[in-house]
Structures are given as structure tokens and as C-alpha cells.
PDB file of C-alpha atoms in Angstrom:
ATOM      1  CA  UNK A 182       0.000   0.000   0.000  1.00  0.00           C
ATOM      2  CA  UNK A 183       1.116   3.210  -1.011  1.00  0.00           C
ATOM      3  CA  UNK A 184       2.423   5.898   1.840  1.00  0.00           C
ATOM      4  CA  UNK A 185      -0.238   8.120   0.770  1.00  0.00           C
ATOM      5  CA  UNK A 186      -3.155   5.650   1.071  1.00  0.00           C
ATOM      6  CA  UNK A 187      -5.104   4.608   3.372  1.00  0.00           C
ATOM      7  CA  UNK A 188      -7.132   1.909   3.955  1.00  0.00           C
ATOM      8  CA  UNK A 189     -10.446   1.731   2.505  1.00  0.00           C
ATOM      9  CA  UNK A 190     -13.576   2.810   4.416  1.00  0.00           C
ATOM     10  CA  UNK A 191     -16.880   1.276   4.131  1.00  0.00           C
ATOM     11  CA  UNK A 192     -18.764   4.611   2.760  1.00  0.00           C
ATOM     12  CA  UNK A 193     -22.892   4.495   2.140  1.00  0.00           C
ATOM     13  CA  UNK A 194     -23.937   7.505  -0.240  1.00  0.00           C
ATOM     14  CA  UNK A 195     -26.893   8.486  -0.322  1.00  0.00           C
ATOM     15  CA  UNK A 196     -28.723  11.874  -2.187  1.00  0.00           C
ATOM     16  CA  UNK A 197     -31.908  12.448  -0.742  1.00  0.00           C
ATOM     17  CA  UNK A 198     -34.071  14.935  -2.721  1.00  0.00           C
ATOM     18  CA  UNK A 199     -34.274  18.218  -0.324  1.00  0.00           C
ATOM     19  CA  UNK A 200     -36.454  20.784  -1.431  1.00  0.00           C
ATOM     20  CA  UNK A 201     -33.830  23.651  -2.390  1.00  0.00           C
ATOM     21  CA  UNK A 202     -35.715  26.437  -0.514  1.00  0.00           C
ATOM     22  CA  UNK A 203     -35.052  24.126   2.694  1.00  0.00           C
ATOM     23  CA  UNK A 204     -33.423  25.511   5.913  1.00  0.00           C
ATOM     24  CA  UNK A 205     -31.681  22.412   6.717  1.00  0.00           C
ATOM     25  CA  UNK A 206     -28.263  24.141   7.260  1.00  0.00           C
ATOM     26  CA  UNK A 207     -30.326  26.194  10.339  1.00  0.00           C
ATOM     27  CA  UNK A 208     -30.336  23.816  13.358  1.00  0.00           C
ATOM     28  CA  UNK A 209     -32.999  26.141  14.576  1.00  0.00           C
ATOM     29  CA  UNK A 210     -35.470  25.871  11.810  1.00  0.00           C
ATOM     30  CA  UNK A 211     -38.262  23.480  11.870  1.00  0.00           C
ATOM     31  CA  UNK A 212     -36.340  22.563   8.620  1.00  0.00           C
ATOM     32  CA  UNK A 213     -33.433  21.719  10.274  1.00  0.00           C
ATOM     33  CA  UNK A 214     -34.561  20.180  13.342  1.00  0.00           C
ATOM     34  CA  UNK A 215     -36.318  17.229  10.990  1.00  0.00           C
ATOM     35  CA  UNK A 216     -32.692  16.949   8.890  1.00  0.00           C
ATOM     36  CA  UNK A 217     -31.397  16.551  12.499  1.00  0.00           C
ATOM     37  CA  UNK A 218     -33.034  13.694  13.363  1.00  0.00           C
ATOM     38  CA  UNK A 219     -31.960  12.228  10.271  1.00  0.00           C
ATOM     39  CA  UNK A 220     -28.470  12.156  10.994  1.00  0.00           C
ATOM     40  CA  UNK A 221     -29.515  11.477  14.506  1.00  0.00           C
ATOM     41  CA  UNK A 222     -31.360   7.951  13.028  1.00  0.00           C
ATOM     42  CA  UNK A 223     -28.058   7.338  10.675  1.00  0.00           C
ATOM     43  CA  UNK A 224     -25.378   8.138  13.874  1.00  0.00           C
ATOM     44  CA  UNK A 225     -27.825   5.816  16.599  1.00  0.00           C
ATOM     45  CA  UNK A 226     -27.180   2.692  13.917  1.00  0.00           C
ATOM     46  CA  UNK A 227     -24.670   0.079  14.628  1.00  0.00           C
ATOM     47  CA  UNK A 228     -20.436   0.510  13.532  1.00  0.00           C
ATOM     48  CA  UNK A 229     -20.940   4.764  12.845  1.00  0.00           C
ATOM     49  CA  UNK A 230     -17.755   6.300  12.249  1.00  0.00           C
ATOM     50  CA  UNK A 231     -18.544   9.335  11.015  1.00  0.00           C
ATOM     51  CA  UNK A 232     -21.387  11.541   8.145  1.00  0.00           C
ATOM     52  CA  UNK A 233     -20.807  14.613   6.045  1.00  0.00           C
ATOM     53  CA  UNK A 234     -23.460  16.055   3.891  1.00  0.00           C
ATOM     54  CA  UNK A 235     -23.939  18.571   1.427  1.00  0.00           C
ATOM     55  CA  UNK A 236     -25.943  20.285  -1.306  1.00  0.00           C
ATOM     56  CA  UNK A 237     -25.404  19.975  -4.744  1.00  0.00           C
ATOM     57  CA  UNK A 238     -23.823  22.813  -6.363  1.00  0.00           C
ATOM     58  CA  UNK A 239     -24.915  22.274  -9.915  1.00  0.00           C
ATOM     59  CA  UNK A 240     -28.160  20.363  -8.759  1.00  0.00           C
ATOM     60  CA  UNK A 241     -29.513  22.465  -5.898  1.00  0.00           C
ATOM     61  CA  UNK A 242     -32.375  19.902  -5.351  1.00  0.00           C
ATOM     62  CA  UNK A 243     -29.832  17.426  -4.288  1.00  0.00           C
ATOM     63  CA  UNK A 244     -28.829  16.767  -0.624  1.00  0.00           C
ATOM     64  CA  UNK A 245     -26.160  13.974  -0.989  1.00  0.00           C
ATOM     65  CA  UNK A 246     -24.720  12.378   2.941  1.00  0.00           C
ATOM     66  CA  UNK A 247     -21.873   9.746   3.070  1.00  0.00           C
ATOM     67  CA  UNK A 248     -21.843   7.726   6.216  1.00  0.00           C
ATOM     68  CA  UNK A 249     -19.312   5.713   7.407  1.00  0.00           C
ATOM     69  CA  UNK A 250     -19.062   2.713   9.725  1.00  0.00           C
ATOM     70  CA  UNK A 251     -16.987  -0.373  10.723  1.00  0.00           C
ATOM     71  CA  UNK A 252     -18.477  -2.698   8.114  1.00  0.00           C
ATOM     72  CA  UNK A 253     -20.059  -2.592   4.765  1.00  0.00           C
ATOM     73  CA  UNK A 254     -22.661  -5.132   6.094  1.00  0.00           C
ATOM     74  CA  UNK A 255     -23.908  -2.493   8.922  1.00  0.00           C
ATOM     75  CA  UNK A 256     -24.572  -0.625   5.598  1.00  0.00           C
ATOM     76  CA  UNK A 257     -26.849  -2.969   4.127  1.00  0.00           C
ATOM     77  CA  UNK A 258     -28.493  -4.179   7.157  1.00  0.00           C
ATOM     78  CA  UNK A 259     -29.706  -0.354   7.929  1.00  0.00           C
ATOM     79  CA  UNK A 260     -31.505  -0.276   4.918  1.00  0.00           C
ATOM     80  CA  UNK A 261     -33.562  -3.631   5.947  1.00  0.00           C
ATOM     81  CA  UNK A 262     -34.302  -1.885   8.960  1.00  0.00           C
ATOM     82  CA  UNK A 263     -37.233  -0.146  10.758  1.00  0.00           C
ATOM     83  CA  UNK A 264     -35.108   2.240  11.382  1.00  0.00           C
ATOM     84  CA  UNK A 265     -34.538   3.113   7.426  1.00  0.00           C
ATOM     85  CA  UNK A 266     -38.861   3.477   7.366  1.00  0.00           C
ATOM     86  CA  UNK A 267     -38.441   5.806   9.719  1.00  0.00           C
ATOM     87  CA  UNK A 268     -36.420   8.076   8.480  1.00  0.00           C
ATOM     88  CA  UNK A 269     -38.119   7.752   4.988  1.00  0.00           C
ATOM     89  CA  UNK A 270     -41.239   8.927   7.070  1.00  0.00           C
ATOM     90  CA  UNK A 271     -39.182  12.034   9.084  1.00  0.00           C
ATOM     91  CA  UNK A 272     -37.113  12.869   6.288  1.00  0.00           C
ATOM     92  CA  UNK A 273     -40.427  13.384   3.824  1.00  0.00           C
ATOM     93  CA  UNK A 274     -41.450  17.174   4.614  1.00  0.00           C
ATOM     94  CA  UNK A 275     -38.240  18.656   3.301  1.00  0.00           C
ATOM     95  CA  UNK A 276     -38.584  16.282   0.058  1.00  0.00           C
ATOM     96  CA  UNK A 277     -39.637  17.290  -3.198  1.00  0.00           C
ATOM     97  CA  UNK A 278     -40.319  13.681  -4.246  1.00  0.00           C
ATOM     98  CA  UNK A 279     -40.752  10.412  -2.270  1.00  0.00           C
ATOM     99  CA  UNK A 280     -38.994   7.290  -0.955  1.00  0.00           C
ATOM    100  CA  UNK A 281     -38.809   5.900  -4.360  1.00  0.00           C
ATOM    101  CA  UNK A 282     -36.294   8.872  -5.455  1.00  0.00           C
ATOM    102  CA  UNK A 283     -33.798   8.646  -2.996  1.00  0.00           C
ATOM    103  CA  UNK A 284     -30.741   7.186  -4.473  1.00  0.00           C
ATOM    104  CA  UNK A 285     -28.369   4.904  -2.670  1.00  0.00           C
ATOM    105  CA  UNK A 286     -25.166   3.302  -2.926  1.00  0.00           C
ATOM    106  CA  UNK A 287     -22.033   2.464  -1.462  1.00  0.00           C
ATOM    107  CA  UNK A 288     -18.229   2.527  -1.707  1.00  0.00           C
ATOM    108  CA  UNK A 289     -14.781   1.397  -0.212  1.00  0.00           C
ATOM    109  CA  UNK A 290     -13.496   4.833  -0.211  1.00  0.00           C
ATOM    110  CA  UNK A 291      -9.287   5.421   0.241  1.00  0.00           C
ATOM    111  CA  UNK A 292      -7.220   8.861   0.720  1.00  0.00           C
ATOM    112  CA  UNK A 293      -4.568   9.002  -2.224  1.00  0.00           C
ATOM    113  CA  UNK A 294      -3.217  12.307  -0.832  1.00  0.00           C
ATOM    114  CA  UNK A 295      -1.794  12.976   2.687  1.00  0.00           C
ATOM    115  CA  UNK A 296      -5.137  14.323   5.066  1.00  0.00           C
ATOM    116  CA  UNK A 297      -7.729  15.589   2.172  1.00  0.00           C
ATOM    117  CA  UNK A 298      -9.446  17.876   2.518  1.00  0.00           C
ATOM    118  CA  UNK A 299     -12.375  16.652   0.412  1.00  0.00           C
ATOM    119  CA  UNK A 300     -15.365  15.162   1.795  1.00  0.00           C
ATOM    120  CA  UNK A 301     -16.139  17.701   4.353  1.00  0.00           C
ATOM    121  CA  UNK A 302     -12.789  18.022   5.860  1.00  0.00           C
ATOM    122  CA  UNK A 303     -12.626  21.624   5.188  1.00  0.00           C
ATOM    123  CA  UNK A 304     -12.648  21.860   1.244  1.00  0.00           C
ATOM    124  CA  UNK A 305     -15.460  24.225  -0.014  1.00  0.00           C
ATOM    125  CA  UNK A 306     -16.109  22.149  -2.544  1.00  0.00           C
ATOM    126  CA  UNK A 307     -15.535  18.351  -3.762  1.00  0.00           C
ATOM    127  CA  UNK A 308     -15.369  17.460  -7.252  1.00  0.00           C
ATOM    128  CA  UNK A 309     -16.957  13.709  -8.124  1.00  0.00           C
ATOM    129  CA  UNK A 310     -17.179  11.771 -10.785  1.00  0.00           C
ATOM    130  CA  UNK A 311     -17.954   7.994 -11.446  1.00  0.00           C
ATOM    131  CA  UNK A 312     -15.557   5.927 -13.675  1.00  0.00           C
ATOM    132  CA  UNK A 313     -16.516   2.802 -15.778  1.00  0.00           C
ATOM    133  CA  UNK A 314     -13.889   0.918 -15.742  1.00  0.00           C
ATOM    134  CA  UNK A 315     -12.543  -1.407 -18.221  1.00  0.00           C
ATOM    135  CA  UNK A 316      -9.740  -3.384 -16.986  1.00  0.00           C
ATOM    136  CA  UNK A 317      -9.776  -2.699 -13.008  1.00  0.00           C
ATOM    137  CA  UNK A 318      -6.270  -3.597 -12.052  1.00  0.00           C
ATOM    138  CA  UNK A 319      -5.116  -1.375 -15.316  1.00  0.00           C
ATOM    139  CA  UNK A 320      -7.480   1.634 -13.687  1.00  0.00           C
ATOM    140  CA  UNK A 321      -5.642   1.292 -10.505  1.00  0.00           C
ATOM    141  CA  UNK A 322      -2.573   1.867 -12.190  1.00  0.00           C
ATOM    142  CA  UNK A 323      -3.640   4.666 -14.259  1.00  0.00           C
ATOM    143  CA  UNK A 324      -5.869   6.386 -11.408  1.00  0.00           C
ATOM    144  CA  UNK A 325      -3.058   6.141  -8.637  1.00  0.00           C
ATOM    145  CA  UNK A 326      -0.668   8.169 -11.226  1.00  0.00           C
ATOM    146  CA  UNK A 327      -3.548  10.872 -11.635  1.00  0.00           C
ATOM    147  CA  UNK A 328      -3.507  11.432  -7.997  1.00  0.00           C
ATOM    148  CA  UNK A 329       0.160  11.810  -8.436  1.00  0.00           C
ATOM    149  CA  UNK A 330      -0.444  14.931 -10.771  1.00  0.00           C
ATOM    150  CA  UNK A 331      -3.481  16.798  -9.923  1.00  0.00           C
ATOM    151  CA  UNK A 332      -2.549  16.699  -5.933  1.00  0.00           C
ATOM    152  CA  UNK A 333       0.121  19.050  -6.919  1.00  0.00           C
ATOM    153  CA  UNK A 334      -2.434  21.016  -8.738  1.00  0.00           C
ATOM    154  CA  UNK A 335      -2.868  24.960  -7.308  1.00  0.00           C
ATOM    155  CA  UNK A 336      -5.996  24.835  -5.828  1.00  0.00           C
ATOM    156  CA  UNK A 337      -6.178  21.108  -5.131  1.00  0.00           C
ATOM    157  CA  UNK A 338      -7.285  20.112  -1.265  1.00  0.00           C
ATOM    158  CA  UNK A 339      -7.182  16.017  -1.340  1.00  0.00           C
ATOM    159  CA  UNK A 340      -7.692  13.291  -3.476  1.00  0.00           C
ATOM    160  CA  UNK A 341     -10.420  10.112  -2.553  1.00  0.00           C
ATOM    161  CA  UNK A 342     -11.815   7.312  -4.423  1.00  0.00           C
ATOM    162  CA  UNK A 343     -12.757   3.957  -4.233  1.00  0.00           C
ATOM    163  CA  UNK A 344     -14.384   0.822  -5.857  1.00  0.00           C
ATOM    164  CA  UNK A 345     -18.662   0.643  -5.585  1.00  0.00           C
ATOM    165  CA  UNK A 346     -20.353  -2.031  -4.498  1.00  0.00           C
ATOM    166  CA  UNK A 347     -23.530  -1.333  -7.117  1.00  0.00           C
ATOM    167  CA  UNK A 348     -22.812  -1.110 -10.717  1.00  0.00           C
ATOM    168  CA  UNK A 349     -23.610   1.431 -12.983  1.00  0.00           C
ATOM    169  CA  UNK A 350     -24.906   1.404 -16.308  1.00  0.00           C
ATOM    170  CA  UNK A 351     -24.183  -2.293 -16.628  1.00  0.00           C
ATOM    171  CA  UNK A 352     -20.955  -2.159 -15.731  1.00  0.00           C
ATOM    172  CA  UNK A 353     -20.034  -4.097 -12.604  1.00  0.00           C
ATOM    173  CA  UNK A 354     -16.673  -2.262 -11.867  1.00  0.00           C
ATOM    174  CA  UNK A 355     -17.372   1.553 -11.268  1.00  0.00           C
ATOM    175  CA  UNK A 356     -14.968   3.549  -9.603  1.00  0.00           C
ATOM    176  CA  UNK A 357     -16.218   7.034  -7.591  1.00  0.00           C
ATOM    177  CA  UNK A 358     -13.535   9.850  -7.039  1.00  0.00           C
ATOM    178  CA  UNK A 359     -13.651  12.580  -5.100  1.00  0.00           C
ATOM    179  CA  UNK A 360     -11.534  15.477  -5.039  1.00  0.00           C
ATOM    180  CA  UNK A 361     -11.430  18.555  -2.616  1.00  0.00           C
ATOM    181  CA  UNK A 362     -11.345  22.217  -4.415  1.00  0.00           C
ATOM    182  CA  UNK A 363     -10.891  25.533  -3.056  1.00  0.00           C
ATOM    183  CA  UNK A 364     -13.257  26.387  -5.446  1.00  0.00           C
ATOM    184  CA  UNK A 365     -15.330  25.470  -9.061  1.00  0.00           C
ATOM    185  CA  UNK A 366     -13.510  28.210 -10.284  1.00  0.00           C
ATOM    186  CA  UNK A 367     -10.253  26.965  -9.788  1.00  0.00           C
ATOM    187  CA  UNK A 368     -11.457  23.578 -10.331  1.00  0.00           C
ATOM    188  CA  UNK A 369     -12.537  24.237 -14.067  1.00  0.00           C
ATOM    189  CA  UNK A 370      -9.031  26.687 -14.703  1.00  0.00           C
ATOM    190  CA  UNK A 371      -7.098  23.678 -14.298  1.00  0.00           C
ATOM    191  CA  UNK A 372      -9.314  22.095 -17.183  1.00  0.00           C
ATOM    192  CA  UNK A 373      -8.066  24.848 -19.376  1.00  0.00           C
ATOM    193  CA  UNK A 374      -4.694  24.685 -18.118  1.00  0.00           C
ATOM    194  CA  UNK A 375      -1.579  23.181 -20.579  1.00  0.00           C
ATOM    195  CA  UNK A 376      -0.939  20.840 -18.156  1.00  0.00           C
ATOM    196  CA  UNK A 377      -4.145  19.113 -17.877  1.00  0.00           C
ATOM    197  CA  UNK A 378      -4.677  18.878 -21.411  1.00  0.00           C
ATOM    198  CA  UNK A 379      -1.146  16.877 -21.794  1.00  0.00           C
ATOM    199  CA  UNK A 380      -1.777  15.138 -19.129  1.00  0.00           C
ATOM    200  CA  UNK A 381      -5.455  14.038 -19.328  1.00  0.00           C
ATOM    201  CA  UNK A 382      -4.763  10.970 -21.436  1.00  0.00           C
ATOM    202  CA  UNK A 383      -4.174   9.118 -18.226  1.00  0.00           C
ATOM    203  CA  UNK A 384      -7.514   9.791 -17.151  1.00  0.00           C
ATOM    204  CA  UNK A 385      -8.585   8.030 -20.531  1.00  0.00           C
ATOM    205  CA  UNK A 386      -7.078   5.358 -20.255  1.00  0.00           C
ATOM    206  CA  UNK A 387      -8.968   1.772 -19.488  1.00  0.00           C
ATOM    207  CA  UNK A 388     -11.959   3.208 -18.907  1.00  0.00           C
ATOM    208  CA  UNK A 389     -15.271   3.675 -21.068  1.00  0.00           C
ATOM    209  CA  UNK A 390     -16.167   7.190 -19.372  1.00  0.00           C
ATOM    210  CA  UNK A 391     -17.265   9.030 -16.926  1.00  0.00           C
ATOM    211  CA  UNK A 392     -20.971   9.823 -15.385  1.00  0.00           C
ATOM    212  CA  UNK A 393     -22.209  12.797 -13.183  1.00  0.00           C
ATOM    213  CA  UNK A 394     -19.904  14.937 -13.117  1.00  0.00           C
ATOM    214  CA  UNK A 395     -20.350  17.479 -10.646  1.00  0.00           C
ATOM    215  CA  UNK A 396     -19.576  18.692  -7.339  1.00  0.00           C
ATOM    216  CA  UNK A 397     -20.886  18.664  -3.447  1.00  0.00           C
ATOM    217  CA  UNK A 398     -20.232  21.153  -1.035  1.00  0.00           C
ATOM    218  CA  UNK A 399     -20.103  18.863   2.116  1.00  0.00           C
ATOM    219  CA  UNK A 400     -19.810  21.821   4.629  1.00  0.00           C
ATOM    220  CA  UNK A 401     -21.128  19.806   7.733  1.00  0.00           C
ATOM    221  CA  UNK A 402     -20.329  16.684   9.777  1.00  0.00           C
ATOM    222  CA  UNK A 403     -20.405  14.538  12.492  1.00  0.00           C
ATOM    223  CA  UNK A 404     -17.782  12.162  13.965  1.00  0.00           C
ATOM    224  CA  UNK A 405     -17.752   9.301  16.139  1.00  0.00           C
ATOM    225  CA  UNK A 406     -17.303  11.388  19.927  1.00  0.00           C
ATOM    226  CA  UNK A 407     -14.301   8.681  21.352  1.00  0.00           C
ATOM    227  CA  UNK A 408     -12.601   8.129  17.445  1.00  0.00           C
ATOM    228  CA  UNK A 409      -9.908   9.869  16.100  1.00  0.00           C
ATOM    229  CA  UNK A 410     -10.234   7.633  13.583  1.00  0.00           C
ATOM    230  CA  UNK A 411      -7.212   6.209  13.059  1.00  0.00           C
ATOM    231  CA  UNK A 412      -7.028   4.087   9.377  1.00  0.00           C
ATOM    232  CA  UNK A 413      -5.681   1.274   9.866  1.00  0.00           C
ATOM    233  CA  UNK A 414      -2.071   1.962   8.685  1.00  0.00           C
ATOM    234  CA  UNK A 415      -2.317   4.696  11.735  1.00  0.00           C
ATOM    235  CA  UNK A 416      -3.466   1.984  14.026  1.00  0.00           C
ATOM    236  CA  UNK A 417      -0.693  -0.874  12.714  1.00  0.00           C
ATOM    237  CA  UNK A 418       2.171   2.001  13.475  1.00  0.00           C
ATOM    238  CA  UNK A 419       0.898   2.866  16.810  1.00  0.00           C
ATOM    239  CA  UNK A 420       0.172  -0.621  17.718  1.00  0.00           C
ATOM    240  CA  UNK A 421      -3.476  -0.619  18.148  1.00  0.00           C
ATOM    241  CA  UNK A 422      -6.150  -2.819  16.621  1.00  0.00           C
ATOM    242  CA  UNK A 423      -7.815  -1.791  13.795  1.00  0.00           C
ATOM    243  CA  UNK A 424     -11.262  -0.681  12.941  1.00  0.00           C
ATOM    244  CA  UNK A 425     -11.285  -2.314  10.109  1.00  0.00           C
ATOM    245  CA  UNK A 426     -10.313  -5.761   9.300  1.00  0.00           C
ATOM    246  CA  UNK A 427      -7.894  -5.666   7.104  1.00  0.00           C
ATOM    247  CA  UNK A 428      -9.378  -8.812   5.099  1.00  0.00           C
ATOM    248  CA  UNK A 429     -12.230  -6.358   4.559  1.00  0.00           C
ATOM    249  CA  UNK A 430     -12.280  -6.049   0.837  1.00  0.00           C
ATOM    250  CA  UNK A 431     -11.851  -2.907  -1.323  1.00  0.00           C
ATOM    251  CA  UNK A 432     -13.010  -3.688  -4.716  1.00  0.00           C
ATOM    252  CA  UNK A 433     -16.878  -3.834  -5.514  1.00  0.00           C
ATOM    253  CA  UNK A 434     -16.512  -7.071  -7.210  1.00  0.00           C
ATOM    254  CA  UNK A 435     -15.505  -8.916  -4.316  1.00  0.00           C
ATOM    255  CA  UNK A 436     -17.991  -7.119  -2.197  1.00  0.00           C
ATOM    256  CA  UNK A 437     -20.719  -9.626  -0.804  1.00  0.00           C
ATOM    257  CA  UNK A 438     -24.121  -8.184  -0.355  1.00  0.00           C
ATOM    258  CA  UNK A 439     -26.618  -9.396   1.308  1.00  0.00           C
ATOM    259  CA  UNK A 440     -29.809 -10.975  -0.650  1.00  0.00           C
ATOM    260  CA  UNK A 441     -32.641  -9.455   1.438  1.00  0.00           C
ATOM    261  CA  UNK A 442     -30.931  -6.156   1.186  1.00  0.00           C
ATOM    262  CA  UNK A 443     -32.256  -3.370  -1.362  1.00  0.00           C
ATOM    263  CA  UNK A 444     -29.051  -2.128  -3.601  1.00  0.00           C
ATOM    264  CA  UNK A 445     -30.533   1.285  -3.692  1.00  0.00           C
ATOM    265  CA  UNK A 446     -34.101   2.550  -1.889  1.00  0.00           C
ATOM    266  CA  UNK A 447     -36.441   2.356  -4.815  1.00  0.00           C
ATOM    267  CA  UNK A 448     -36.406   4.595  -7.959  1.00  0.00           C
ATOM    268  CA  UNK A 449     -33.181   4.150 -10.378  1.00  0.00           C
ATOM    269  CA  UNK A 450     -29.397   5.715 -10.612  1.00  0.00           C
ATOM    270  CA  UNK A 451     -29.386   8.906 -11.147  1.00  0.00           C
ATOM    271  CA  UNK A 452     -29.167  10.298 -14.825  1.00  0.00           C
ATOM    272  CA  UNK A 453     -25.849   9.798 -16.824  1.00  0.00           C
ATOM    273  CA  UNK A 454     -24.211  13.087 -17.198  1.00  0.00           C
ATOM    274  CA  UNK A 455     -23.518  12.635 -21.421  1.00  0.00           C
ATOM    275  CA  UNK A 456     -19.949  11.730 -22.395  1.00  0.00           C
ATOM    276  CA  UNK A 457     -17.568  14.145 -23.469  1.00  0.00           C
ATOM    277  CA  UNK A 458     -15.831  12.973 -26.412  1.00  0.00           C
ATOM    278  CA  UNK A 459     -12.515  14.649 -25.650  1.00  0.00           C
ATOM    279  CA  UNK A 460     -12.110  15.365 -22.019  1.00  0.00           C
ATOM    280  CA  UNK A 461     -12.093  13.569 -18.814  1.00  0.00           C
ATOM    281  CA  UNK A 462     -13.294  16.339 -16.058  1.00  0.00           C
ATOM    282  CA  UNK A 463     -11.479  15.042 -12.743  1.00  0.00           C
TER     283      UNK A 463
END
């Protein structure tokens, strides 16, 4: 395992869809006290690590959350839950749509880049993307020398990614990415930049694309109150046990999901952002 990687984390991502004119960021709000017993109903469930949620910024209707927790089974087994009804039931007055829209899905999510700031570690935005992948050990190659180049990038707070568990589009090996910004702005000047453009034939390589393109401002969060959350290369170092077992595996192929449990709540993926026939965004 590279220096700069961690190990992977057991991530469910969900985007609910919040009515934009919602005052969920207000704690104080009628608004924001039912979004707090949302999180409250994803912390209270079994292995919680640690949430972070965020609006859309392109797609203002979209509330996505990512929570994570000791196993990807404590994932699946929320969402067979009474506990998942409920919060379908809380959850609904701030919806513009029902149950069947919310979109979920899951992910063995790594650091590529010494403490990110992506995912609502202090990044204004995160820029996201989902990969189909090709040939997945030749993606690995090609994605861990992107992270290489555009952590060095002005403007560039982290690199994440991992495998999914769910496929997309038909294909079964679909690979998320998530990279902090200090902005769009400076996000989309480095796709006009000499340097991306001879450079972003690695991103093009064994893969058949990209979908939804975009990015999330995850601006809040909640931890775990005793975790520092050591990964487990922290814990190995320092001698403790790890929070993860390091068997646990970190490709979606090899990811066993349970039979009663839904792959996503209802509805279908979200729409494919349309191929660019020249340029891979992230």
C-alpha cells in the first residue's frame, strides 16, 4: 500500500431529494430540526464512524450524505431496517419527491493524498465523478498516477476514491472519485490549463467514461465522539487494533451483499451526465 493511502472505508452515499428552498443548514429551523433527526437515526445505527453532507452545487435539489461505519454489512443491514422506514417517514417534509427517489449506494473509499481535505474536511467544494472501468487492475494503475499529478495542482485540497459495491450502467466495476477544491472556479481553470490537457490521457485510459460529473459542497459533519479515527495503517504504526479488518475487501466485485438487502431505496441511478468525447473532467 502506497504511503499516501489509506485503507479503505466502508462509505454508504446516499442523495436524498431536499427541497432547495429548505433551511436544513439552520439547526434552529423546523427545517433543520427534521434533517437533524436524520443524521440522529443514521449516527444511533450500529459501527458509525462518522457523516458529512452537502448540497449539490450544480443540482440544488440534491442533498447527498456519506456515512461511514466499521463494516459494509452495517450498511446494508440499515436499509432492511425499521429504522430506514423511519427516516423515509421524518425525512419526507423537506422532500420534493418520495422514498422511491432517494438514491443509494455504497463505496470502499481510500485517501490518495496525505489528510484531504475533500469530503467535508474543510474543502469548499468536492469534485466527483464515477468511472466505468474497463480493466480494473489497469485503472488502478492509471488512477493512482492521476492522484500523483493533480494533488500538486494549485488549488487542489485532497484526493479520494474507491471501488462501488452497485454497478452502474451495466458495468459491474465503477470507480467514484472525489476530489477537494478551493473552489469550481479553480477547479474548471485547471481544465483549461496546458498541463491538464497533456496530461489528461491518463484519465482516458482503461476506462469507457465518466458519469455525473459534478460537485458537493459537504460543509457539515459529524464524527464518532471517542474516534480519532485512526485508518488502519495509523493503528498498525501505533500498535493498536484496527477498525477495520484488514481482510475487509476494497473492490466492488468482491464485495458480498446481502440478498434481502435493497441495492438502492427504490427509484433508479441517477441520470448519466452525457460523455464528453474529448475530455475527462477530474
Amino acid at each position: 500500500m502506497s504511503s499516501k493511502m489509506t485503507a479503505a472505508l466502508p462509505t454508504q452515499m446516499i442523495i436524498f431529494p431536499i427541497k432547495p428552498d429548505a433551511t436544513i443548514e439552520n439547526a434552529s429551523s423546523k427545517d433543520g430540526q427534521i434533517w437533524a433527526q436524520v443524521l440522529d437515526i443514521l449516527e444511533t445505527w450500529s459501527g458509525f464512524r462518522r457523516l458529512y453532507w452537502g448540497r449539490h452545487v450544480e443540482e440544488t435539489e440534491k442533498t447527498q450524505i456519506h456515512i461511514v461505519r466499521d463494516t459494509m454489512h452495517q450498511h446494508f443491514s440499515f436499509l432492511s431496517s425499521p429504522q430506514w422506514t423511519q427516516l423515509s417517514q421524518v425525512i419526507a417534509p423537506i422532500c420534493s419527491e418520495g422514498p422511491d427517489s432517494f438514491i443509494v449506494r455504497h463505496a470502499n473509499i481510500q485517501n490518495f493524498s496525505p489528510n484531504p481535505a475533500a469530503l467535508g474536511k474543510g474543502a469548499s467544494v468536492t469534485g466527483t465523478a464515477i468511472y466505468l472501468t474497463s480493466t480494473p487492475e489497469d485503472w488502478e494503475k492509471a488512477w493512482a498516477l492521476w492522484t500523483t499529478i493533480v494533488s500538486r495542482v494549485e488549488g487542489c485540497m485532497g484526493v479520494t476514491g474507491g471501488w462501488m459495491v452497485e454497478p452502474v450502467e451495466g458495468y459491474e466495476a465503477c470507480y467514484t472519485v472525489w476530489v477537494g477544491w478551493e473552489s469550481i472556479e479553480i477547479h474548471d481553470k485547471y481544465h483549461h490549463d496546458k498541463d491538464f490537457w497533456k496530461k489528461r490521457i491518463v484519465l482516458q485510459l482503461h476506462n469507457d467514461g465518466w458519469r455525473e460529473y459534478g460537485h458537493v459542497a459537504f460543509t457539515h459533519s459529524r464524527s464518532r465522539p471517542e474516534a480519532n479515527l485512526l485508518t488502519n495503517d495509523e493503528n498498525i504504526s501505533s500498535g493498536t487494533k484496527p477498525r477495520i479488518p484488514l481482510s475487509d475487501p476494497i473492490r466492488a466485485p468482491n464485495v458480498a451483499v446481502p440478498s434481502n438487502a435493497p441495492m438502492y431505496f427504490g427509484g433508479t441511478f441517477a441520470p448519466a451526465t452525457s460523455l464528453h468525447p474529448e475530455l475527462a473532467r477530474i
